Amino acid sequence: MRGVYLPGGRRVDLRDVPDPEPGPGQVVVDVKASTICGSDLRAIYREHLGEGPEAYQDVIGGHEPCGQVLEVGPGVERLRVGDRVVVYHISGCGQCDECRRGYQISCTSSRRRAYGWQRDGGHAERLLAEERDLLVLPESLTYLDGACVACGFATAYEALCRVALAGGEQVLVTGLGPVGLAVGMLAAAMGAPWVIGTDPSPERRALARDLGAVDVAVESDDGEVDGELDDLLGDGAEVTVDCSGVGAAQLTALRHTRRHGRCALVGEGGTLTVEVSEVIIHRQLTVHGSWVAPTWRMAELLERLARWDLHPERVVTDRFALDDAARAYEVADVGAGGKVGIVRE
């Protein structure tokens, strides 16, 4: 089969590799869709930055896969050939406290392996996965929907659950990339009547408006948006979510969280300098760091997306074949559109 490797320096290698064979408790997935995440660009594609959980170990890339069960190994009991599945992109030890809570993303064992980072991922024709890492995809959702859930939409949903978004509350999203779009779409589905987004990119602001992910999209330039947001939000939004990973936008989110409100920091990276007393303590904010989602929350999201008839693939603006993976990464790296998908449906 063919698989995509990311050697750094904005290069993409398409290699022929042996087809995977399942061992005990393992499943071979026929990959139908695999999307590109901002963390792939930040820490692998441009250059290999990470250590530990973010260390890339020359494996097939892509940690957002979805597909159909092609073959099962001994001891597989829950899944059958032909099942449609989403891959939870961290394979944890299953024994530490974090894994027992479903947060394999925070697995503390040296045996932790991320698909597309330390074990082969979804930018390939087939993927070898542990049965425990697979969630059934509802029939009403597409494979591309599932790929978008595998990381981005699950991350957005976890953040909104962390801040306990209630119907009727206003939401501010800073950063309107794919995760920011997901936050806006999910917030509306969860009852938010008014979602405002900020982003420096005119293309991304326009896309957010066109998708209905936000009611108003405000141009941000190094965080210089306070006056316009004051006019729009008054005392601030009850819930704010930063998806930018940029310090100025993170500060914007905090400064425009209403007193006693809740803020989730989701975007990776950035250095945040904040007047703690003035911005957080005296306004009695609750601030959450939110990193992906547990498996049970992802399963809950899949069920709710089917109930809401909400299709995450709407945030995908560019689709490419596996042979065109290099071009797919080039487009994703520009950062002017929505999600980029490598599709084999």
Tab-separated table of C-alpha atoms in Angstrom:
chain	number	residue	atom	x	y	z
A	1	MET	CA	0.000	0.000	0.000
A	2	ARG	CA	0.987	3.676	-0.116
A	3	GLY	CA	1.571	5.913	2.868
A	4	VAL	CA	2.518	9.557	3.440
A	5	TYR	CA	5.597	10.490	5.478
A	6	LEU	CA	6.546	13.966	6.698
A	7	PRO	CA	10.355	14.346	6.864
A	8	GLY	CA	10.190	18.052	7.750
A	9	GLY	CA	11.131	21.150	5.781
A	10	ARG	CA	7.634	21.266	4.233
A	11	ARG	CA	8.292	18.014	2.373
A	12	VAL	CA	5.896	15.123	1.797
A	13	ASP	CA	7.083	11.618	0.845
A	14	LEU	CA	4.683	9.057	-0.620
A	15	ARG	CA	6.143	5.602	-0.051
A	16	ASP	CA	5.174	2.023	-0.842
A	17	VAL	CA	4.975	0.021	2.388
A	18	PRO	CA	3.746	-3.475	3.327
A	19	ASP	CA	0.054	-3.929	4.050
A	20	PRO	CA	-0.592	-4.139	7.811
A	21	GLU	CA	-1.672	-7.404	9.418
A	22	PRO	CA	-3.742	-7.422	12.623
A	23	GLY	CA	-2.447	-8.998	15.794
A	24	PRO	CA	-4.464	-9.809	18.929
A	25	GLY	CA	-6.983	-7.066	19.680
A	26	GLN	CA	-6.115	-5.198	16.502
A	27	VAL	CA	-8.119	-4.104	13.470
A	28	VAL	CA	-7.111	-3.144	9.930
A	29	VAL	CA	-9.106	-0.128	8.740
A	30	ASP	CA	-9.640	0.718	5.082
A	31	VAL	CA	-9.064	4.478	5.352
A	32	LYS	CA	-11.736	6.501	3.560
A	33	ALA	CA	-10.859	9.997	4.799
A	34	SER	CA	-8.008	11.569	6.766
A	35	THR	CA	-7.878	15.285	7.456
A	36	ILE	CA	-4.932	17.574	8.232
A	37	CYS	CA	-4.639	19.162	11.675
A	38	GLY	CA	-2.898	22.400	12.568
A	39	SER	CA	-0.660	20.499	14.981
A	40	ASP	CA	0.608	18.398	12.045
A	41	LEU	CA	1.662	21.617	10.312
A	42	ARG	CA	3.120	23.255	13.416
A	43	ALA	CA	5.153	20.394	14.815
A	44	ILE	CA	5.836	17.979	11.915
A	45	TYR	CA	5.337	19.354	8.403
A	46	ARG	CA	7.281	22.608	8.741
A	47	GLU	CA	9.921	21.174	11.035
A	48	HIS	CA	10.117	18.502	13.690
A	49	LEU	CA	9.646	20.518	16.864
A	50	GLY	CA	8.202	18.119	19.359
A	51	GLU	CA	9.518	15.960	22.144
A	52	GLY	CA	7.695	13.322	24.142
A	53	PRO	CA	4.027	13.235	23.068
A	54	GLU	CA	4.759	15.532	20.116
A	55	ALA	CA	7.852	13.703	18.865
A	56	TYR	CA	7.415	12.511	15.283
A	57	GLN	CA	9.064	9.122	14.773
A	58	ASP	CA	9.132	8.708	10.971
A	59	VAL	CA	5.750	7.002	10.732
A	60	ILE	CA	2.866	7.416	8.294
A	61	GLY	CA	1.317	10.797	9.068
A	62	GLY	CA	-2.264	11.778	9.762
A	63	HIS	CA	-3.978	11.555	13.140
A	64	GLU	CA	-7.555	12.209	11.998
A	65	PRO	CA	-8.612	9.015	10.163
A	66	CYS	CA	-11.982	7.437	9.505
A	67	GLY	CA	-12.808	4.326	7.515
A	68	GLN	CA	-14.253	0.839	7.367
A	69	VAL	CA	-13.111	-2.294	9.172
A	70	LEU	CA	-11.338	-4.505	6.641
A	71	GLU	CA	-9.875	-7.234	8.833
A	72	VAL	CA	-9.881	-8.145	12.538
A	73	GLY	CA	-7.308	-9.988	14.613
A	74	PRO	CA	-7.737	-12.609	17.344
A	75	GLY	CA	-9.663	-11.470	20.387
A	76	VAL	CA	-11.548	-8.648	18.661
A	77	GLU	CA	-15.110	-8.851	19.990
A	78	ARG	CA	-16.877	-5.504	19.585
A	79	LEU	CA	-16.215	-4.760	15.914
A	80	ARG	CA	-16.925	-6.689	12.732
A	81	VAL	CA	-15.680	-6.497	9.162
A	82	GLY	CA	-17.656	-3.768	7.399
A	83	ASP	CA	-18.192	-1.555	10.468
A	84	ARG	CA	-17.656	2.162	9.888
A	85	VAL	CA	-15.263	3.599	12.480
A	86	VAL	CA	-13.575	6.778	13.689
A	87	VAL	CA	-10.065	6.462	15.108
A	88	TYR	CA	-9.366	8.066	18.483
A	89	HIS	CA	-5.906	9.263	17.661
A	90	ILE	CA	-4.068	8.404	20.882
A	91	SER	CA	-3.426	4.797	21.850
A	92	GLY	CA	-2.817	4.812	25.587
A	93	CYS	CA	-1.702	2.115	27.969
A	94	GLY	CA	-5.243	1.563	29.230
A	95	GLN	CA	-4.020	1.252	32.811
A	96	CYS	CA	-3.040	4.691	34.146
A	97	ASP	CA	-5.557	7.017	35.794
A	98	GLU	CA	-5.854	9.203	32.683
A	99	CYS	CA	-6.624	6.232	30.423
A	100	ARG	CA	-9.169	4.887	32.902
A	101	ARG	CA	-10.966	8.223	32.655
A	102	GLY	CA	-10.914	7.966	28.858
A	103	TYR	CA	-8.246	10.651	28.470
A	104	GLN	CA	-5.702	8.628	26.496
A	105	ILE	CA	-4.441	11.986	25.240
A	106	SER	CA	-2.929	12.464	28.702
A	107	CYS	CA	-1.676	8.883	29.151
A	108	THR	CA	1.315	8.933	31.493
A	109	SER	CA	2.851	5.647	30.324
A	110	SER	CA	5.916	5.325	28.104
A	111	ARG	CA	3.734	3.011	25.991
A	112	ARG	CA	1.569	5.934	24.834
A	113	ARG	CA	1.552	6.196	21.038
A	114	ALA	CA	-0.231	8.749	18.854
A	115	TYR	CA	-1.383	7.751	15.398
A	116	GLY	CA	0.548	9.781	12.850
A	117	TRP	CA	3.196	10.747	15.406
A	118	GLN	CA	4.629	7.596	17.036
A	119	ARG	CA	2.660	4.911	15.170
A	120	ASP	CA	1.357	4.792	11.614
A	121	GLY	CA	-1.536	7.159	10.968
A	122	GLY	CA	-4.303	7.679	8.467
A	123	HIS	CA	-2.580	9.182	5.409
A	124	ALA	CA	-2.507	5.742	3.824
A	125	GLU	CA	-4.749	3.194	2.182
A	126	ARG	CA	-4.941	1.104	5.348
A	127	LEU	CA	-4.377	1.646	9.054
A	128	LEU	CA	-3.564	-0.795	11.836
A	129	ALA	CA	-5.461	0.220	14.982
A	130	GLU	CA	-6.243	-1.147	18.418
A	131	GLU	CA	-9.900	-2.108	18.776
A	132	ARG	CA	-10.154	0.003	21.931
A	133	ASP	CA	-9.215	3.120	19.929
A	134	LEU	CA	-12.122	2.824	17.491
A	135	LEU	CA	-15.597	4.363	17.763
A	136	VAL	CA	-18.515	3.388	15.569
A	137	LEU	CA	-19.543	6.049	13.051
A	138	PRO	CA	-23.340	6.576	12.848
A	139	GLU	CA	-24.817	5.688	9.466
A	140	SER	CA	-26.081	9.228	8.883
A	141	LEU	CA	-22.550	10.667	9.082
A	142	THR	CA	-20.027	10.499	6.238
A	143	TYR	CA	-16.473	9.254	6.491
A	144	LEU	CA	-15.289	12.837	6.084
A	145	ASP	CA	-17.591	13.831	8.958
A	146	GLY	CA	-15.880	11.194	11.052
A	147	ALA	CA	-12.393	12.365	10.152
A	148	CYS	CA	-13.337	15.889	11.238
A	149	VAL	CA	-14.579	14.495	14.565
A	150	ALA	CA	-11.426	12.416	15.156
A	151	CYS	CA	-9.637	15.469	16.526
A	152	GLY	CA	-10.993	18.915	15.600
A	153	PHE	CA	-14.703	18.698	16.383
A	154	ALA	CA	-14.076	16.521	19.437
A	155	THR	CA	-11.616	19.137	20.711
A	156	ALA	CA	-14.197	21.888	20.181
A	157	TYR	CA	-16.958	19.894	21.870
A	158	GLU	CA	-14.801	19.060	24.879
A	159	ALA	CA	-13.990	22.744	25.360
A	160	LEU	CA	-17.665	23.739	25.274
A	161	CYS	CA	-18.497	20.963	27.739
A	162	ARG	CA	-15.643	22.039	30.022
A	163	VAL	CA	-17.065	25.549	30.224
A	164	ALA	CA	-20.580	24.088	30.660
A	165	LEU	CA	-22.144	26.129	27.859
A	166	ALA	CA	-25.836	26.641	28.577
A	167	GLY	CA	-28.574	27.587	26.153
A	168	GLY	CA	-29.001	31.351	25.858
A	169	GLU	CA	-25.363	32.218	26.580
A	170	GLN	CA	-23.259	34.313	24.225
A	171	VAL	CA	-19.996	32.878	22.873
A	172	LEU	CA	-16.828	34.575	21.625
A	173	VAL	CA	-14.378	32.516	19.539
A	174	THR	CA	-10.886	33.881	18.852
A	175	GLY	CA	-9.320	32.139	15.862
A	176	LEU	CA	-11.560	30.925	13.023
A	177	GLY	CA	-9.531	28.055	11.682
A	178	PRO	CA	-11.149	24.599	11.520
A	179	VAL	CA	-11.398	24.222	15.318
A	180	GLY	CA	-12.818	27.728	15.715
A	181	LEU	CA	-15.396	26.961	13.028
A	182	ALA	CA	-16.290	23.787	14.907
A	183	VAL	CA	-16.708	25.711	18.168
A	184	GLY	CA	-19.097	28.148	16.493
A	185	MET	CA	-21.180	25.462	14.803
A	186	LEU	CA	-21.419	23.339	17.936
A	187	ALA	CA	-22.166	26.323	20.177
A	188	ALA	CA	-25.168	27.179	18.011
A	189	ALA	CA	-26.356	23.559	18.114
A	190	MET	CA	-26.019	23.630	21.917
A	191	GLY	CA	-28.240	26.692	22.233
A	192	ALA	CA	-25.985	29.750	21.980
A	193	PRO	CA	-28.066	32.508	20.321
A	194	TRP	CA	-25.132	34.771	19.456
A	195	VAL	CA	-21.622	33.721	18.409
A	196	ILE	CA	-18.919	36.269	17.581
A	197	GLY	CA	-15.602	35.276	16.041
A	198	THR	CA	-12.303	37.068	15.463
A	199	ASP	CA	-9.559	36.286	12.972
A	200	PRO	CA	-6.985	38.271	10.969
A	201	SER	CA	-7.743	36.359	7.753
A	202	PRO	CA	-10.526	37.848	5.584
A	203	GLU	CA	-10.987	34.474	3.889
A	204	ARG	CA	-11.543	32.710	7.186
A	205	ARG	CA	-13.889	35.407	8.458
A	206	ALA	CA	-15.933	35.123	5.264
A	207	LEU	CA	-16.008	31.323	5.491
A	208	ALA	CA	-17.179	31.471	9.123
A	209	ARG	CA	-20.044	33.767	8.144
A	210	ASP	CA	-20.962	31.680	5.087
A	211	LEU	CA	-21.085	28.488	7.174
A	212	GLY	CA	-23.185	30.149	9.862
A	213	ALA	CA	-20.463	29.302	12.378
A	214	VAL	CA	-20.594	32.903	13.644
A	215	ASP	CA	-23.148	35.683	13.577
A	216	VAL	CA	-20.464	38.367	13.376
A	217	ALA	CA	-16.817	38.016	12.325
A	218	VAL	CA	-14.440	40.741	13.507
A	219	GLU	CA	-11.035	41.458	12.008
A	220	SER	CA	-8.235	41.005	14.511
A	221	ASP	CA	-4.742	42.382	14.098
A	222	ASP	CA	-2.427	41.592	17.004
A	223	GLY	CA	-5.438	41.670	19.324
A	224	GLU	CA	-6.492	45.239	18.447
A	225	VAL	CA	-10.211	44.472	18.534
A	226	ASP	CA	-11.208	45.627	22.008
A	227	GLY	CA	-13.296	48.606	20.952
A	228	GLU	CA	-15.402	46.712	18.433
A	229	LEU	CA	-15.923	43.806	20.822
A	230	ASP	CA	-16.933	46.216	23.594
A	231	ASP	CA	-19.612	47.588	21.265
A	232	LEU	CA	-20.823	44.100	20.326
A	233	LEU	CA	-20.605	42.333	23.676
A	234	GLY	CA	-20.819	45.061	26.289
A	235	ASP	CA	-19.599	43.464	29.506
A	236	GLY	CA	-18.425	40.415	27.554
A	237	ALA	CA	-19.580	36.925	26.576
A	238	GLU	CA	-20.501	34.359	29.195
A	239	VAL	CA	-18.288	31.849	27.348
A	240	THR	CA	-15.109	32.482	25.362
A	241	VAL	CA	-12.894	29.983	23.551
A	242	ASP	CA	-9.477	30.704	22.095
A	243	CYS	CA	-8.607	28.522	19.118
A	244	SER	CA	-5.765	30.636	17.767
A	245	GLY	CA	-2.785	29.653	19.866
A	246	VAL	CA	-1.664	33.298	19.687
A	247	GLY	CA	-0.993	35.233	22.882
A	248	ALA	CA	-2.759	38.428	21.766
A	249	ALA	CA	-5.918	36.528	20.847
A	250	GLN	CA	-5.798	34.508	24.061
A	251	LEU	CA	-5.713	37.791	25.957
A	252	THR	CA	-8.625	39.076	23.854
A	253	ALA	CA	-10.656	36.038	24.881
A	254	LEU	CA	-9.918	36.596	28.555
A	255	ARG	CA	-10.556	40.355	28.453
A	256	HIS	CA	-13.936	39.849	26.812
A	257	THR	CA	-15.194	37.129	29.116
A	258	ARG	CA	-18.046	38.490	31.241
A	259	ARG	CA	-17.598	38.698	35.016
A	260	HIS	CA	-18.019	35.214	36.527
A	261	GLY	CA	-17.747	33.825	32.990
A	262	ARG	CA	-15.738	30.908	31.651
A	263	CYS	CA	-12.888	30.814	29.154
A	264	ALA	CA	-11.356	27.752	27.464
A	265	LEU	CA	-7.874	27.886	25.959
A	266	VAL	CA	-7.699	25.361	23.138
A	267	GLY	CA	-5.243	26.688	20.540
A	268	GLU	CA	-1.775	25.164	20.906
A	269	GLY	CA	1.195	27.478	21.340
A	270	GLY	CA	1.472	31.154	22.146
A	271	THR	CA	2.907	33.080	25.077
A	272	LEU	CA	0.311	34.810	27.213
A	273	THR	CA	1.089	37.862	29.343
A	274	VAL	CA	-1.866	38.988	31.440
A	275	GLU	CA	-2.572	41.259	34.388
A	276	VAL	CA	-3.872	38.465	36.576
A	277	SER	CA	-5.609	40.568	39.211
A	278	GLU	CA	-7.323	42.932	36.791
A	279	VAL	CA	-8.324	40.440	34.104
A	280	ILE	CA	-8.909	37.156	35.973
A	281	ILE	CA	-9.105	37.494	39.762
A	282	HIS	CA	-11.135	40.683	40.160
A	283	ARG	CA	-13.533	39.571	37.436
A	284	GLN	CA	-13.721	36.091	38.987
A	285	LEU	CA	-13.219	34.154	35.763
A	286	THR	CA	-12.914	30.413	35.401
A	287	VAL	CA	-10.179	29.486	32.908
A	288	HIS	CA	-9.841	25.997	31.462
A	289	GLY	CA	-6.998	24.450	29.526
A	290	SER	CA	-8.668	21.911	27.259
A	291	TRP	CA	-6.727	19.280	25.291
A	292	VAL	CA	-8.724	17.090	22.878
A	293	ALA	CA	-11.495	14.923	24.385
A	294	PRO	CA	-11.889	11.608	26.178
A	295	THR	CA	-13.192	8.648	24.181
A	296	TRP	CA	-16.582	8.717	25.903
A	297	ARG	CA	-17.065	12.385	25.023
A	298	MET	CA	-16.189	11.697	21.386
A	299	ALA	CA	-18.768	8.897	21.312
A	300	GLU	CA	-21.334	11.279	22.808
A	301	LEU	CA	-20.535	13.874	20.151
A	302	LEU	CA	-20.981	11.380	17.309
A	303	GLU	CA	-24.431	10.492	18.631
A	304	ARG	CA	-25.410	14.146	19.003
A	305	LEU	CA	-24.184	15.111	15.551
A	306	ALA	CA	-26.447	12.440	14.102
A	307	ARG	CA	-29.354	13.709	16.224
A	308	TRP	CA	-28.730	17.326	15.244
A	309	ASP	CA	-28.189	16.409	11.562
A	310	LEU	CA	-25.002	18.451	11.768
A	311	HIS	CA	-22.248	17.476	9.329
A	312	PRO	CA	-18.689	18.473	10.295
A	313	GLU	CA	-17.489	17.981	6.728
A	314	ARG	CA	-19.015	21.388	5.976
A	315	VAL	CA	-15.783	22.941	7.285
A	316	VAL	CA	-13.757	21.070	4.638
A	317	THR	CA	-12.926	23.494	1.841
A	318	ASP	CA	-10.336	21.425	-0.024
A	319	ARG	CA	-10.244	17.702	-0.838
A	320	PHE	CA	-7.343	15.786	-2.340
A	321	ALA	CA	-6.507	12.225	-3.357
A	322	LEU	CA	-3.750	10.382	-1.505
A	323	ASP	CA	-1.415	10.871	-4.479
A	324	ASP	CA	-1.864	14.639	-4.085
A	325	ALA	CA	-0.938	14.729	-0.398
A	326	ALA	CA	1.919	17.174	-1.018
A	327	ARG	CA	-0.475	19.689	-2.514
A	328	ALA	CA	-2.946	19.072	0.324
A	329	TYR	CA	-0.310	20.065	2.875
A	330	GLU	CA	0.677	23.128	0.861
A	331	VAL	CA	-2.918	24.354	0.870
A	332	ALA	CA	-3.370	23.616	4.577
A	333	ASP	CA	-0.129	25.432	5.390
A	334	VAL	CA	-1.369	28.678	3.808
A	335	GLY	CA	-4.051	28.863	6.511
A	336	ALA	CA	-6.573	30.808	4.451
A	337	GLY	CA	-9.394	28.273	4.223
A	338	GLY	CA	-11.112	25.632	6.272
A	339	LYS	CA	-10.211	21.998	6.794
A	340	VAL	CA	-8.189	20.097	4.205
A	341	GLY	CA	-9.023	16.434	3.656
A	342	ILE	CA	-7.317	13.497	1.959
A	343	VAL	CA	-10.241	11.439	0.718
A	344	ARG	CA	-10.493	7.907	-0.691
A	345	GLU	CA	-14.296	7.473	-0.726
